mmCIF file with all atom_site columns, C-alpha atoms and ligand atoms in Angstrom:
data_model
loop_
_atom_site.group_PDB
_atom_site.id
_atom_site.type_symbol
_atom_site.label_atom_id
_atom_site.label_alt_id
_atom_site.label_comp_id
_atom_site.label_asym_id
_atom_site.label_entity_id
_atom_site.label_seq_id
_atom_site.pdbx_PDB_ins_code
_atom_site.Cartn_x
_atom_site.Cartn_y
_atom_site.Cartn_z
_atom_site.occupancy
_atom_site.B_iso_or_equiv
_atom_site.pdbx_formal_charge
_atom_site.auth_seq_id
_atom_site.auth_comp_id
_atom_site.auth_asym_id
_atom_site.auth_atom_id
_atom_site.pdbx_PDB_model_num
ATOM   1   C  CA  . MET A 1 1   ? 91.303  186.059 47.769 1.00 76.00 ? 1   MET A CA  1
ATOM   2   C  CA  . SER A 1 2   ? 87.923  187.435 46.784 1.00 89.00 ? 2   SER A CA  1
ATOM   3   C  CA  . LYS A 1 3   ? 87.382  191.132 46.144 1.00 93.00 ? 3   LYS A CA  1
ATOM   4   C  CA  . PHE A 1 4   ? 84.706  192.943 47.854 1.00 95.00 ? 4   PHE A CA  1
ATOM   5   C  CA  . VAL A 1 5   ? 81.534  194.193 45.811 1.00 96.00 ? 5   VAL A CA  1
ATOM   6   C  CA  . ILE A 1 6   ? 81.524  197.589 47.453 1.00 97.00 ? 6   ILE A CA  1
ATOM   7   C  CA  . GLU A 1 7   ? 84.387  199.626 49.087 1.00 95.00 ? 7   GLU A CA  1
ATOM   8   C  CA  . THR A 1 8   ? 84.996  198.097 52.633 1.00 93.00 ? 8   THR A CA  1
ATOM   9   C  CA  . PRO A 1 9   ? 83.587  199.976 55.620 1.00 94.00 ? 9   PRO A CA  1
ATOM   10  C  CA  . LYS A 1 10  ? 85.846  202.015 57.611 1.00 93.00 ? 10  LYS A CA  1
ATOM   11  C  CA  . ILE A 1 11  ? 87.421  200.328 60.733 1.00 94.00 ? 11  ILE A CA  1
ATOM   12  C  CA  . VAL A 1 12  ? 86.492  202.225 63.774 1.00 96.00 ? 12  VAL A CA  1
ATOM   13  C  CA  . ALA A 1 13  ? 89.641  203.201 65.935 1.00 96.00 ? 13  ALA A CA  1
ATOM   14  C  CA  . VAL A 1 14  ? 90.264  205.042 69.212 1.00 98.00 ? 14  VAL A CA  1
ATOM   15  C  CA  . PRO A 1 15  ? 93.447  206.780 70.041 1.00 98.00 ? 15  PRO A CA  1
ATOM   16  C  CA  . VAL A 1 16  ? 95.519  205.066 72.719 1.00 98.00 ? 16  VAL A CA  1
ATOM   17  C  CA  . SER A 1 17  ? 97.440  207.490 75.074 1.00 97.00 ? 17  SER A CA  1
ATOM   18  C  CA  . GLY A 1 18  ? 101.134 207.994 74.790 1.00 94.00 ? 18  GLY A CA  1
ATOM   19  C  CA  . SER A 1 19  ? 101.351 206.543 71.177 1.00 93.00 ? 19  SER A CA  1
ATOM   20  C  CA  . ASP A 1 20  ? 100.110 207.195 67.875 1.00 94.00 ? 20  ASP A CA  1
ATOM   21  C  CA  . ALA A 1 21  ? 98.736  203.865 67.484 1.00 94.00 ? 21  ALA A CA  1
ATOM   22  C  CA  . LEU A 1 22  ? 94.826  203.021 67.439 1.00 98.00 ? 22  LEU A CA  1
ATOM   23  C  CA  . PHE A 1 23  ? 92.588  200.666 69.134 1.00 98.00 ? 23  PHE A CA  1
ATOM   24  C  CA  . PRO A 1 24  ? 90.400  199.035 66.524 1.00 98.00 ? 24  PRO A CA  1
ATOM   25  C  CA  . VAL A 1 25  ? 86.763  198.434 67.897 1.00 98.00 ? 25  VAL A CA  1
ATOM   26  C  CA  . ARG A 1 26  ? 84.558  195.398 67.191 1.00 98.00 ? 26  ARG A CA  1
ATOM   27  C  CA  . ARG A 1 27  ? 81.528  195.850 69.540 1.00 98.00 ? 27  ARG A CA  1
ATOM   28  C  CA  . ILE A 1 28  ? 79.993  198.158 72.296 1.00 98.00 ? 28  ILE A CA  1
ATOM   29  C  CA  . TYR A 1 29  ? 78.411  196.457 75.423 1.00 98.00 ? 29  TYR A CA  1
ATOM   30  C  CA  . CYS A 1 30  ? 76.852  198.878 78.016 1.00 98.00 ? 30  CYS A CA  1
ATOM   31  C  CA  . ILE A 1 31  ? 75.351  197.953 81.391 1.00 96.00 ? 31  ILE A CA  1
ATOM   32  C  CA  . GLY A 1 32  ? 72.615  199.459 82.657 1.00 92.00 ? 32  GLY A CA  1
ATOM   33  C  CA  . ARG A 1 33  ? 71.962  200.786 86.302 1.00 89.00 ? 33  ARG A CA  1
ATOM   34  C  CA  . ASN A 1 34  ? 75.492  200.052 87.661 1.00 93.00 ? 34  ASN A CA  1
ATOM   35  C  CA  . TYR A 1 35  ? 75.543  202.501 90.410 1.00 92.00 ? 35  TYR A CA  1
ATOM   36  C  CA  . ALA A 1 36  ? 72.839  202.363 93.188 1.00 85.00 ? 36  ALA A CA  1
ATOM   37  C  CA  . ALA A 1 37  ? 72.314  205.953 93.344 1.00 83.00 ? 37  ALA A CA  1
ATOM   38  C  CA  . HIS A 1 38  ? 71.617  205.970 89.480 1.00 78.00 ? 38  HIS A CA  1
ATOM   39  C  CA  . SER A 1 39  ? 69.400  202.937 89.626 1.00 78.00 ? 39  SER A CA  1
ATOM   40  C  CA  . VAL A 1 40  ? 67.362  204.993 92.282 1.00 81.00 ? 40  VAL A CA  1
ATOM   41  C  CA  . GLU A 1 41  ? 66.947  208.127 90.177 1.00 84.00 ? 41  GLU A CA  1
ATOM   42  C  CA  . MET A 1 42  ? 65.702  206.048 87.106 1.00 81.00 ? 42  MET A CA  1
ATOM   43  C  CA  . GLY A 1 43  ? 63.074  204.176 89.316 1.00 81.00 ? 43  GLY A CA  1
ATOM   44  C  CA  . GLY A 1 44  ? 65.127  201.059 89.865 1.00 78.00 ? 44  GLY A CA  1
ATOM   45  C  CA  . ASP A 1 45  ? 66.388  198.926 92.760 1.00 76.00 ? 45  ASP A CA  1
ATOM   46  C  CA  . PRO A 1 46  ? 69.634  199.785 94.201 1.00 75.00 ? 46  PRO A CA  1
ATOM   47  C  CA  . ASN A 1 47  ? 70.129  196.329 95.144 1.00 75.00 ? 47  ASN A CA  1
ATOM   48  C  CA  . ARG A 1 48  ? 72.317  193.655 93.155 1.00 78.00 ? 48  ARG A CA  1
ATOM   49  C  CA  . GLU A 1 49  ? 69.991  192.524 90.769 1.00 80.00 ? 49  GLU A CA  1
ATOM   50  C  CA  . THR A 1 50  ? 70.798  190.406 87.770 1.00 87.00 ? 50  THR A CA  1
ATOM   51  C  CA  . PRO A 1 51  ? 72.904  193.031 85.367 1.00 90.00 ? 51  PRO A CA  1
ATOM   52  C  CA  . PHE A 1 52  ? 71.289  193.772 82.295 1.00 92.00 ? 52  PHE A CA  1
ATOM   53  C  CA  . PHE A 1 53  ? 73.235  195.137 79.008 1.00 96.00 ? 53  PHE A CA  1
ATOM   54  C  CA  . PHE A 1 54  ? 72.452  196.690 75.647 1.00 97.00 ? 54  PHE A CA  1
ATOM   55  C  CA  . GLN A 1 55  ? 74.626  197.238 72.738 1.00 98.00 ? 55  GLN A CA  1
ATOM   56  C  CA  . LYS A 1 56  ? 75.598  200.708 70.743 1.00 98.00 ? 56  LYS A CA  1
ATOM   57  C  CA  . ASN A 1 57  ? 77.088  200.387 67.271 1.00 98.00 ? 57  ASN A CA  1
ATOM   58  C  CA  . PRO A 1 58  ? 80.802  200.416 67.081 1.00 97.00 ? 58  PRO A CA  1
ATOM   59  C  CA  . ASP A 1 59  ? 80.897  203.336 64.944 1.00 97.00 ? 59  ASP A CA  1
ATOM   60  C  CA  . ASN A 1 60  ? 78.887  205.459 67.610 1.00 98.00 ? 60  ASN A CA  1
ATOM   61  C  CA  . LEU A 1 61  ? 82.116  205.913 69.295 1.00 98.00 ? 61  LEU A CA  1
ATOM   62  C  CA  . ASP A 1 62  ? 83.551  209.265 68.611 1.00 97.00 ? 62  ASP A CA  1
ATOM   63  C  CA  . ALA A 1 63  ? 86.843  210.711 69.708 1.00 97.00 ? 63  ALA A CA  1
ATOM   64  C  CA  . SER A 1 64  ? 86.261  214.102 67.982 1.00 97.00 ? 64  SER A CA  1
ATOM   65  C  CA  . GLY A 1 65  ? 85.330  216.299 71.066 1.00 98.00 ? 65  GLY A CA  1
ATOM   66  C  CA  . GLU A 1 66  ? 82.161  217.164 69.557 1.00 98.00 ? 66  GLU A CA  1
ATOM   67  C  CA  . PHE A 1 67  ? 78.548  215.920 70.019 1.00 98.00 ? 67  PHE A CA  1
ATOM   68  C  CA  . PRO A 1 68  ? 76.026  216.836 67.339 1.00 98.00 ? 68  PRO A CA  1
ATOM   69  C  CA  . TYR A 1 69  ? 72.698  217.198 68.939 1.00 98.00 ? 69  TYR A CA  1
ATOM   70  C  CA  . PRO A 1 70  ? 70.636  214.441 67.486 1.00 98.00 ? 70  PRO A CA  1
ATOM   71  C  CA  . ALA A 1 71  ? 67.268  214.890 65.734 1.00 95.00 ? 71  ALA A CA  1
ATOM   72  C  CA  . HIS A 1 72  ? 63.906  213.617 67.120 1.00 96.00 ? 72  HIS A CA  1
ATOM   73  C  CA  . SER A 1 73  ? 64.618  214.437 70.824 1.00 97.00 ? 73  SER A CA  1
ATOM   74  C  CA  . THR A 1 74  ? 64.221  217.250 73.040 1.00 98.00 ? 74  THR A CA  1
ATOM   75  C  CA  . ASN A 1 75  ? 65.784  215.598 76.198 1.00 98.00 ? 75  ASN A CA  1
ATOM   76  C  CA  . VAL A 1 76  ? 69.220  214.279 75.278 1.00 98.00 ? 76  VAL A CA  1
ATOM   77  C  CA  . HIS A 1 77  ? 71.037  213.200 78.663 1.00 98.00 ? 77  HIS A CA  1
ATOM   78  C  CA  . HIS A 1 78  ? 74.893  212.868 79.536 1.00 98.00 ? 78  HIS A CA  1
ATOM   79  C  CA  . GLU A 1 79  ? 75.957  209.688 81.040 1.00 98.00 ? 79  GLU A CA  1
ATOM   80  C  CA  . ILE A 1 80  ? 79.450  209.448 82.125 1.00 98.00 ? 80  ILE A CA  1
ATOM   81  C  CA  . GLU A 1 81  ? 81.046  205.901 82.173 1.00 98.00 ? 81  GLU A CA  1
ATOM   82  C  CA  . MET A 1 82  ? 84.163  204.427 82.256 1.00 98.00 ? 82  MET A CA  1
ATOM   83  C  CA  . ALA A 1 83  ? 85.017  202.417 79.017 1.00 98.00 ? 83  ALA A CA  1
ATOM   84  C  CA  . VAL A 1 84  ? 86.660  199.003 79.247 1.00 98.00 ? 84  VAL A CA  1
ATOM   85  C  CA  . ALA A 1 85  ? 88.627  198.027 76.167 1.00 98.00 ? 85  ALA A CA  1
ATOM   86  C  CA  . LEU A 1 86  ? 89.349  194.411 75.728 1.00 98.00 ? 86  LEU A CA  1
ATOM   87  C  CA  . LYS A 1 87  ? 92.502  192.950 73.979 1.00 98.00 ? 87  LYS A CA  1
ATOM   88  C  CA  . SER A 1 88  ? 91.255  189.332 73.880 1.00 98.00 ? 88  SER A CA  1
ATOM   89  C  CA  . GLY A 1 89  ? 87.964  187.406 74.813 1.00 98.00 ? 89  GLY A CA  1
ATOM   90  C  CA  . GLY A 1 90  ? 86.203  184.169 74.554 1.00 98.00 ? 90  GLY A CA  1
ATOM   91  C  CA  . SER A 1 91  ? 83.027  182.496 76.369 1.00 98.00 ? 91  SER A CA  1
ATOM   92  C  CA  . ASN A 1 92  ? 82.520  181.516 79.848 1.00 98.00 ? 92  ASN A CA  1
ATOM   93  C  CA  . ILE A 1 93  ? 85.455  183.221 81.056 1.00 98.00 ? 93  ILE A CA  1
ATOM   94  C  CA  . PRO A 1 94  ? 86.175  182.704 84.838 1.00 98.00 ? 94  PRO A CA  1
ATOM   95  C  CA  . LEU A 1 95  ? 85.918  185.599 87.161 1.00 97.00 ? 95  LEU A CA  1
ATOM   96  C  CA  . ASP A 1 96  ? 89.576  185.230 88.140 1.00 97.00 ? 96  ASP A CA  1
ATOM   97  C  CA  . GLN A 1 97  ? 90.905  185.523 84.658 1.00 98.00 ? 97  GLN A CA  1
ATOM   98  C  CA  . ALA A 1 98  ? 88.555  188.315 83.458 1.00 98.00 ? 98  ALA A CA  1
ATOM   99  C  CA  . LEU A 1 99  ? 91.042  191.158 84.013 1.00 98.00 ? 99  LEU A CA  1
ATOM   100 C  CA  . GLU A 1 100 ? 93.554  189.319 81.754 1.00 98.00 ? 100 GLU A CA  1
ATOM   101 C  CA  . HIS A 1 101 ? 91.342  190.518 78.623 1.00 98.00 ? 101 HIS A CA  1
ATOM   102 C  CA  . VAL A 1 102 ? 91.330  193.959 79.390 1.00 98.00 ? 102 VAL A CA  1
ATOM   103 C  CA  . TYR A 1 103 ? 93.701  196.212 77.115 1.00 98.00 ? 103 TYR A CA  1
ATOM   104 C  CA  . GLY A 1 104 ? 92.788  199.614 78.737 1.00 98.00 ? 104 GLY A CA  1
ATOM   105 C  CA  . TYR A 1 105 ? 90.330  202.095 80.156 1.00 98.00 ? 105 TYR A CA  1
ATOM   106 C  CA  . ALA A 1 106 ? 89.091  205.541 78.756 1.00 98.00 ? 106 ALA A CA  1
ATOM   107 C  CA  . VAL A 1 107 ? 86.410  207.956 79.758 1.00 98.00 ? 107 VAL A CA  1
ATOM   108 C  CA  . SER A 1 108 ? 83.142  207.976 77.847 1.00 98.00 ? 108 SER A CA  1
ATOM   109 C  CA  . LEU A 1 109 ? 79.735  209.393 77.495 1.00 98.00 ? 109 LEU A CA  1
ATOM   110 C  CA  . ASP A 1 110 ? 76.784  207.215 76.784 1.00 98.00 ? 110 ASP A CA  1
ATOM   111 C  CA  . MET A 1 111 ? 74.813  209.965 75.420 1.00 98.00 ? 111 MET A CA  1
ATOM   112 C  CA  . THR A 1 112 ? 70.870  209.091 75.529 1.00 98.00 ? 112 THR A CA  1
ATOM   113 C  CA  . ARG A 1 113 ? 67.891  210.490 73.875 1.00 98.00 ? 113 ARG A CA  1
ATOM   114 C  CA  . ARG A 1 114 ? 65.842  210.032 77.297 1.00 97.00 ? 114 ARG A CA  1
ATOM   115 C  CA  . ASP A 1 115 ? 62.333  210.946 75.670 1.00 97.00 ? 115 ASP A CA  1
ATOM   116 C  CA  . LEU A 1 116 ? 62.790  208.279 73.203 1.00 97.00 ? 116 LEU A CA  1
ATOM   117 C  CA  . GLN A 1 117 ? 64.059  205.801 75.748 1.00 97.00 ? 117 GLN A CA  1
ATOM   118 C  CA  . ASP A 1 118 ? 61.279  206.537 78.246 1.00 96.00 ? 118 ASP A CA  1
ATOM   119 C  CA  . ARG A 1 119 ? 58.804  205.951 75.311 1.00 97.00 ? 119 ARG A CA  1
ATOM   120 C  CA  . ALA A 1 120 ? 60.300  202.563 74.256 1.00 96.00 ? 120 ALA A CA  1
ATOM   121 C  CA  . LYS A 1 121 ? 60.195  201.407 77.787 1.00 95.00 ? 121 LYS A CA  1
ATOM   122 C  CA  . LYS A 1 122 ? 56.466  202.103 78.216 1.00 96.00 ? 122 LYS A CA  1
ATOM   123 C  CA  . GLN A 1 123 ? 55.856  200.345 74.816 1.00 96.00 ? 123 GLN A CA  1
ATOM   124 C  CA  . GLY A 1 124 ? 58.047  197.476 75.661 1.00 96.00 ? 124 GLY A CA  1
ATOM   125 C  CA  . ARG A 1 125 ? 60.282  198.200 72.443 1.00 95.00 ? 125 ARG A CA  1
ATOM   126 C  CA  . PRO A 1 126 ? 64.005  197.957 72.143 1.00 95.00 ? 126 PRO A CA  1
ATOM   127 C  CA  . TRP A 1 127 ? 66.305  200.931 73.209 1.00 95.00 ? 127 TRP A CA  1
ATOM   128 C  CA  . GLU A 1 128 ? 68.529  201.256 69.857 1.00 96.00 ? 128 GLU A CA  1
ATOM   129 C  CA  . ILE A 1 129 ? 66.758  204.542 68.981 1.00 97.00 ? 129 ILE A CA  1
ATOM   130 C  CA  . SER A 1 130 ? 67.587  206.080 72.058 1.00 98.00 ? 130 SER A CA  1
ATOM   131 C  CA  . LYS A 1 131 ? 71.040  204.820 72.646 1.00 98.00 ? 131 LYS A CA  1
ATOM   132 C  CA  . ALA A 1 132 ? 72.660  203.775 69.490 1.00 98.00 ? 132 ALA A CA  1
ATOM   133 C  CA  . PHE A 1 133 ? 72.570  206.704 67.163 1.00 98.00 ? 133 PHE A CA  1
ATOM   134 C  CA  . GLU A 1 134 ? 75.342  208.753 65.394 1.00 97.00 ? 134 GLU A CA  1
ATOM   135 C  CA  . ARG A 1 135 ? 78.177  209.731 67.654 1.00 98.00 ? 135 ARG A CA  1
ATOM   136 C  CA  . SER A 1 136 ? 76.308  208.862 70.856 1.00 98.00 ? 136 SER A CA  1
ATOM   137 C  CA  . ALA A 1 137 ? 79.408  207.545 72.579 1.00 98.00 ? 137 ALA A CA  1
ATOM   138 C  CA  . PRO A 1 138 ? 82.104  210.212 72.624 1.00 98.00 ? 138 PRO A CA  1
ATOM   139 C  CA  . ILE A 1 139 ? 85.292  208.730 74.070 1.00 98.00 ? 139 ILE A CA  1
ATOM   140 C  CA  . GLY A 1 140 ? 88.618  209.857 75.457 1.00 98.00 ? 140 GLY A CA  1
ATOM   141 C  CA  . LEU A 1 141 ? 92.221  208.399 74.889 1.00 98.00 ? 141 LEU A CA  1
ATOM   142 C  CA  . ILE A 1 142 ? 92.558  204.613 75.948 1.00 98.00 ? 142 ILE A CA  1
ATOM   143 C  CA  . HIS A 1 143 ? 95.146  204.185 78.540 1.00 98.00 ? 143 HIS A CA  1
ATOM   144 C  CA  . PRO A 1 144 ? 96.731  200.668 78.547 1.00 98.00 ? 144 PRO A CA  1
ATOM   145 C  CA  . ALA A 1 145 ? 96.124  198.694 81.771 1.00 98.00 ? 145 ALA A CA  1
ATOM   146 C  CA  . SER A 1 146 ? 99.706  197.626 81.739 1.00 97.00 ? 146 SER A CA  1
ATOM   147 C  CA  . GLU A 1 147 ? 100.376 201.420 82.898 1.00 97.00 ? 147 GLU A CA  1
ATOM   148 C  CA  . THR A 1 148 ? 97.154  202.110 85.108 1.00 97.00 ? 148 THR A CA  1
ATOM   149 C  CA  . GLY A 1 149 ? 96.472  198.973 86.764 1.00 97.00 ? 149 GLY A CA  1
ATOM   150 C  CA  . TYR A 1 150 ? 92.877  197.786 87.472 1.00 97.00 ? 150 TYR A CA  1
ATOM   151 C  CA  . LEU A 1 151 ? 91.043  201.100 87.770 1.00 97.00 ? 151 LEU A CA  1
ATOM   152 C  CA  . SER A 1 152 ? 88.766  199.432 90.725 1.00 97.00 ? 152 SER A CA  1
ATOM   153 C  CA  . GLU A 1 153 ? 88.436  202.945 92.491 1.00 97.00 ? 153 GLU A CA  1
ATOM   154 C  CA  . GLY A 1 154 ? 88.902  206.610 91.939 1.00 97.00 ? 154 GLY A CA  1
ATOM   155 C  CA  . ARG A 1 155 ? 86.849  209.554 91.306 1.00 98.00 ? 155 ARG A CA  1
ATOM   156 C  CA  . ILE A 1 156 ? 84.216  209.574 88.189 1.00 98.00 ? 156 ILE A CA  1
ATOM   157 C  CA  . GLU A 1 157 ? 83.088  213.157 87.415 1.00 98.00 ? 157 GLU A CA  1
ATOM   158 C  CA  . LEU A 1 158 ? 81.196  214.969 84.672 1.00 98.00 ? 158 LEU A CA  1
ATOM   159 C  CA  . LYS A 1 159 ? 81.192  218.858 84.783 1.00 98.00 ? 159 LYS A CA  1
ATOM   160 C  CA  . VAL A 1 160 ? 78.802  220.699 82.280 1.00 98.00 ? 160 VAL A CA  1
ATOM   161 C  CA  . ASN A 1 161 ? 79.909  224.462 81.536 1.00 98.00 ? 161 ASN A CA  1
ATOM   162 C  CA  . GLY A 1 162 ? 82.348  224.191 84.843 1.00 98.00 ? 162 GLY A CA  1
ATOM   163 C  CA  . GLU A 1 163 ? 79.553  222.877 87.106 1.00 98.00 ? 163 GLU A CA  1
ATOM   164 C  CA  . VAL A 1 164 ? 79.710  219.420 88.643 1.00 98.00 ? 164 VAL A CA  1
ATOM   165 C  CA  . ARG A 1 165 ? 76.696  217.354 87.533 1.00 98.00 ? 165 ARG A CA  1
ATOM   166 C  CA  . GLN A 1 166 ? 77.605  213.714 88.149 1.00 98.00 ? 166 GLN A CA  1
ATOM   167 C  CA  . GLU A 1 167 ? 80.169  212.503 90.599 1.00 96.00 ? 167 GLU A CA  1
ATOM   168 C  CA  . GLY A 1 168 ? 80.828  209.183 92.032 1.00 96.00 ? 168 GLY A CA  1
ATOM   169 C  CA  . ASP A 1 169 ? 83.616  206.616 92.715 1.00 96.00 ? 169 ASP A CA  1
ATOM   170 C  CA  . LEU A 1 170 ? 84.357  203.550 90.795 1.00 97.00 ? 170 LEU A CA  1
ATOM   171 C  CA  . ASN A 1 171 ? 84.297  201.676 93.742 1.00 95.00 ? 171 ASN A CA  1
ATOM   172 C  CA  . GLN A 1 172 ? 80.477  202.286 93.839 1.00 95.00 ? 172 GLN A CA  1
ATOM   173 C  CA  . MET A 1 173 ? 79.728  199.959 90.746 1.00 95.00 ? 173 MET A CA  1
ATOM   174 C  CA  . ILE A 1 174 ? 77.493  197.362 91.694 1.00 94.00 ? 174 ILE A CA  1
ATOM   175 C  CA  . TRP A 1 175 ? 78.922  194.820 89.189 1.00 95.00 ? 175 TRP A CA  1
ATOM   176 C  CA  . LYS A 1 176 ? 82.491  195.215 88.841 1.00 96.00 ? 176 LYS A CA  1
ATOM   177 C  CA  . VAL A 1 177 ? 84.658  195.071 85.771 1.00 97.00 ? 177 VAL A CA  1
ATOM   178 C  CA  . PRO A 1 178 ? 85.827  191.564 86.103 1.00 97.00 ? 178 PRO A CA  1
ATOM   179 C  CA  . GLU A 1 179 ? 82.133  190.454 86.793 1.00 96.00 ? 179 GLU A CA  1
ATOM   180 C  CA  . MET A 1 180 ? 80.802  192.431 83.799 1.00 97.00 ? 180 MET A CA  1
ATOM   181 C  CA  . ILE A 1 181 ? 83.422  190.564 81.511 1.00 98.00 ? 181 ILE A CA  1
ATOM   182 C  CA  . SER A 1 182 ? 82.701  187.223 83.198 1.00 97.00 ? 182 SER A CA  1
ATOM   183 C  CA  . TYR A 1 183 ? 78.845  187.418 82.684 1.00 96.00 ? 183 TYR A CA  1
ATOM   184 C  CA  . LEU A 1 184 ? 78.711  188.888 79.469 1.00 97.00 ? 184 LEU A CA  1
ATOM   185 C  CA  . SER A 1 185 ? 80.960  186.105 78.285 1.00 98.00 ? 185 SER A CA  1
ATOM   186 C  CA  . GLU A 1 186 ? 78.334  183.587 79.379 1.00 97.00 ? 186 GLU A CA  1
ATOM   187 C  CA  . TYR A 1 187 ? 75.882  185.139 76.847 1.00 97.00 ? 187 TYR A CA  1
ATOM   188 C  CA  . PHE A 1 188 ? 78.199  186.396 74.177 1.00 98.00 ? 188 PHE A CA  1
ATOM   189 C  CA  . GLU A 1 189 ? 81.661  185.420 72.735 1.00 98.00 ? 189 GLU A CA  1
ATOM   190 C  CA  . LEU A 1 190 ? 83.624  188.366 73.582 1.00 98.00 ? 190 LEU A CA  1
ATOM   191 C  CA  . ALA A 1 191 ? 86.841  189.412 71.379 1.00 98.00 ? 191 ALA A CA  1
ATOM   192 C  CA  . ALA A 1 192 ? 89.549  191.969 70.850 1.00 98.00 ? 192 ALA A CA  1
ATOM   193 C  CA  . GLY A 1 193 ? 88.107  195.123 70.073 1.00 98.00 ? 193 GLY A CA  1
ATOM   194 C  CA  . ASP A 1 194 ? 85.113  194.806 72.218 1.00 98.00 ? 194 ASP A CA  1
ATOM   195 C  CA  . VAL A 1 195 ? 84.377  197.815 74.584 1.00 98.00 ? 195 VAL A CA  1
ATOM   196 C  CA  . ILE A 1 196 ? 82.357  197.701 77.455 1.00 98.00 ? 196 ILE A CA  1
ATOM   197 C  CA  . LEU A 1 197 ? 80.698  201.018 79.059 1.00 98.00 ? 197 LEU A CA  1
ATOM   198 C  CA  . SER A 1 198 ? 80.572  200.306 82.808 1.00 97.00 ? 198 SER A CA  1
ATOM   199 C  CA  . GLY A 1 199 ? 77.698  202.490 83.795 1.00 97.00 ? 199 GLY A CA  1
ATOM   200 C  CA  . THR A 1 200 ? 76.880  205.862 85.216 1.00 96.00 ? 200 THR A CA  1
ATOM   201 C  CA  . PRO A 1 201 ? 76.721  207.391 88.723 1.00 95.00 ? 201 PRO A CA  1
ATOM   202 C  CA  . SER A 1 202 ? 73.809  209.776 89.508 1.00 94.00 ? 202 SER A CA  1
ATOM   203 C  CA  . GLY A 1 203 ? 73.111  213.028 88.391 1.00 96.00 ? 203 GLY A CA  1
ATOM   204 C  CA  . VAL A 1 204 ? 72.091  212.453 84.739 1.00 96.00 ? 204 VAL A CA  1
ATOM   205 C  CA  . GLY A 1 205 ? 70.581  215.362 83.060 1.00 97.00 ? 205 GLY A CA  1
ATOM   206 C  CA  . ALA A 1 206 ? 69.828  217.123 79.756 1.00 98.00 ? 206 ALA A CA  1
ATOM   207 C  CA  . VAL A 1 207 ? 72.412  219.084 77.490 1.00 98.00 ? 207 VAL A CA  1
ATOM   208 C  CA  . LYS A 1 208 ? 71.787  221.716 74.948 1.00 98.00 ? 208 LYS A CA  1
ATOM   209 C  CA  . VAL A 1 209 ? 73.813  222.912 71.910 1.00 98.00 ? 209 VAL A CA  1
ATOM   210 C  CA  . GLY A 1 210 ? 76.691  224.880 73.281 1.00 98.00 ? 210 GLY A CA  1
ATOM   211 C  CA  . ASP A 1 211 ? 77.254  222.999 76.599 1.00 98.00 ? 211 ASP A CA  1
ATOM   212 C  CA  . ARG A 1 212 ? 80.757  222.095 77.212 1.00 98.00 ? 212 ARG A CA  1
ATOM   213 C  CA  . MET A 1 213 ? 81.121  218.743 78.913 1.00 98.00 ? 213 MET A CA  1
ATOM   214 C  CA  . GLU A 1 214 ? 84.206  217.644 80.647 1.00 98.00 ? 214 GLU A CA  1
ATOM   215 C  CA  . ALA A 1 215 ? 84.310  214.003 81.704 1.00 98.00 ? 215 ALA A CA  1
ATOM   216 C  CA  . SER A 1 216 ? 87.104  212.622 83.958 1.00 98.00 ? 216 SER A CA  1
ATOM   217 C  CA  . VAL A 1 217 ? 88.071  209.236 85.759 1.00 98.00 ? 217 VAL A CA  1
ATOM   218 C  CA  . GLU A 1 218 ? 90.889  209.740 87.982 1.00 97.00 ? 218 GLU A CA  1
ATOM   219 C  CA  . GLY A 1 219 ? 93.973  208.386 86.878 1.00 95.00 ? 219 GLY A CA  1
ATOM   220 C  CA  . ILE A 1 220 ? 93.281  208.804 83.059 1.00 97.00 ? 220 ILE A CA  1
ATOM   221 C  CA  . SER A 1 221 ? 92.988  211.456 80.786 1.00 95.00 ? 221 SER A CA  1
ATOM   222 C  CA  . SER A 1 222 ? 89.772  213.655 80.900 1.00 98.00 ? 222 SER A CA  1
ATOM   223 C  CA  . LYS A 1 223 ? 87.824  214.412 77.817 1.00 98.00 ? 223 LYS A CA  1
ATOM   224 C  CA  . VAL A 1 224 ? 86.110  217.656 76.603 1.00 98.00 ? 224 VAL A CA  1
ATOM   225 C  CA  . VAL A 1 225 ? 83.158  217.556 74.487 1.00 98.00 ? 225 VAL A CA  1
ATOM   226 C  CA  . THR A 1 226 ? 81.041  220.351 73.121 1.00 98.00 ? 226 THR A CA  1
ATOM   227 C  CA  . VAL A 1 227 ? 77.572  219.718 72.053 1.00 98.00 ? 227 VAL A CA  1
ATOM   228 C  CA  . ILE A 1 228 ? 77.069  221.334 68.608 1.00 98.00 ? 228 ILE A CA  1
HETATM 229 MN MN1 . MN  B 2 .   ? 74.656  204.448 80.521 1.00 52.46 ? 1   MN  B MN1 1
#
């Protein structure tokens, strides 16, 4: 076997609940505007339009519990989302087989440089600079679906410094978890290690250094993340 010419990049991994094992990450897909109330607050349509996705970098996931306020933005927003971790994948996955590919669920945050995103939207440019920056996806423990079942309903909530900022129910998702998996697999070849962030309820807003975010999804571990 050939040697690598440089040191191999580190495998990004997320801790699994009730175990000292880790979930290795391959890709991150994020869906936009998947809760009607959030779609409206972002100036969009609350109806079931064709879903759209963007990607973060795998190493943007961060289980440390700290979020460093990023450079070149003065308006960084929290977006609480449920993360769906896949244990297998494929192309053109039928809707009724989609859940068979889910390894588990975690609470996560899709941190966003909103000012840079607004500028990118106006200019018709890509979103990476606003979405796929360092440590932009804080994440909690992954809970195996074999223990939780399919998390199709339950409260999703984000508190900042003890005050509720975002709240909703997983059953308010416009595109459900199996639909997201099936749809994505028509455009990408999904595989073990892929993580899907499933959209945020309304109430997104700015954070500042020192804020304590507490993200929770009913039935799995919550995650406290401090802005540093
Ligand atoms: Mn989001």
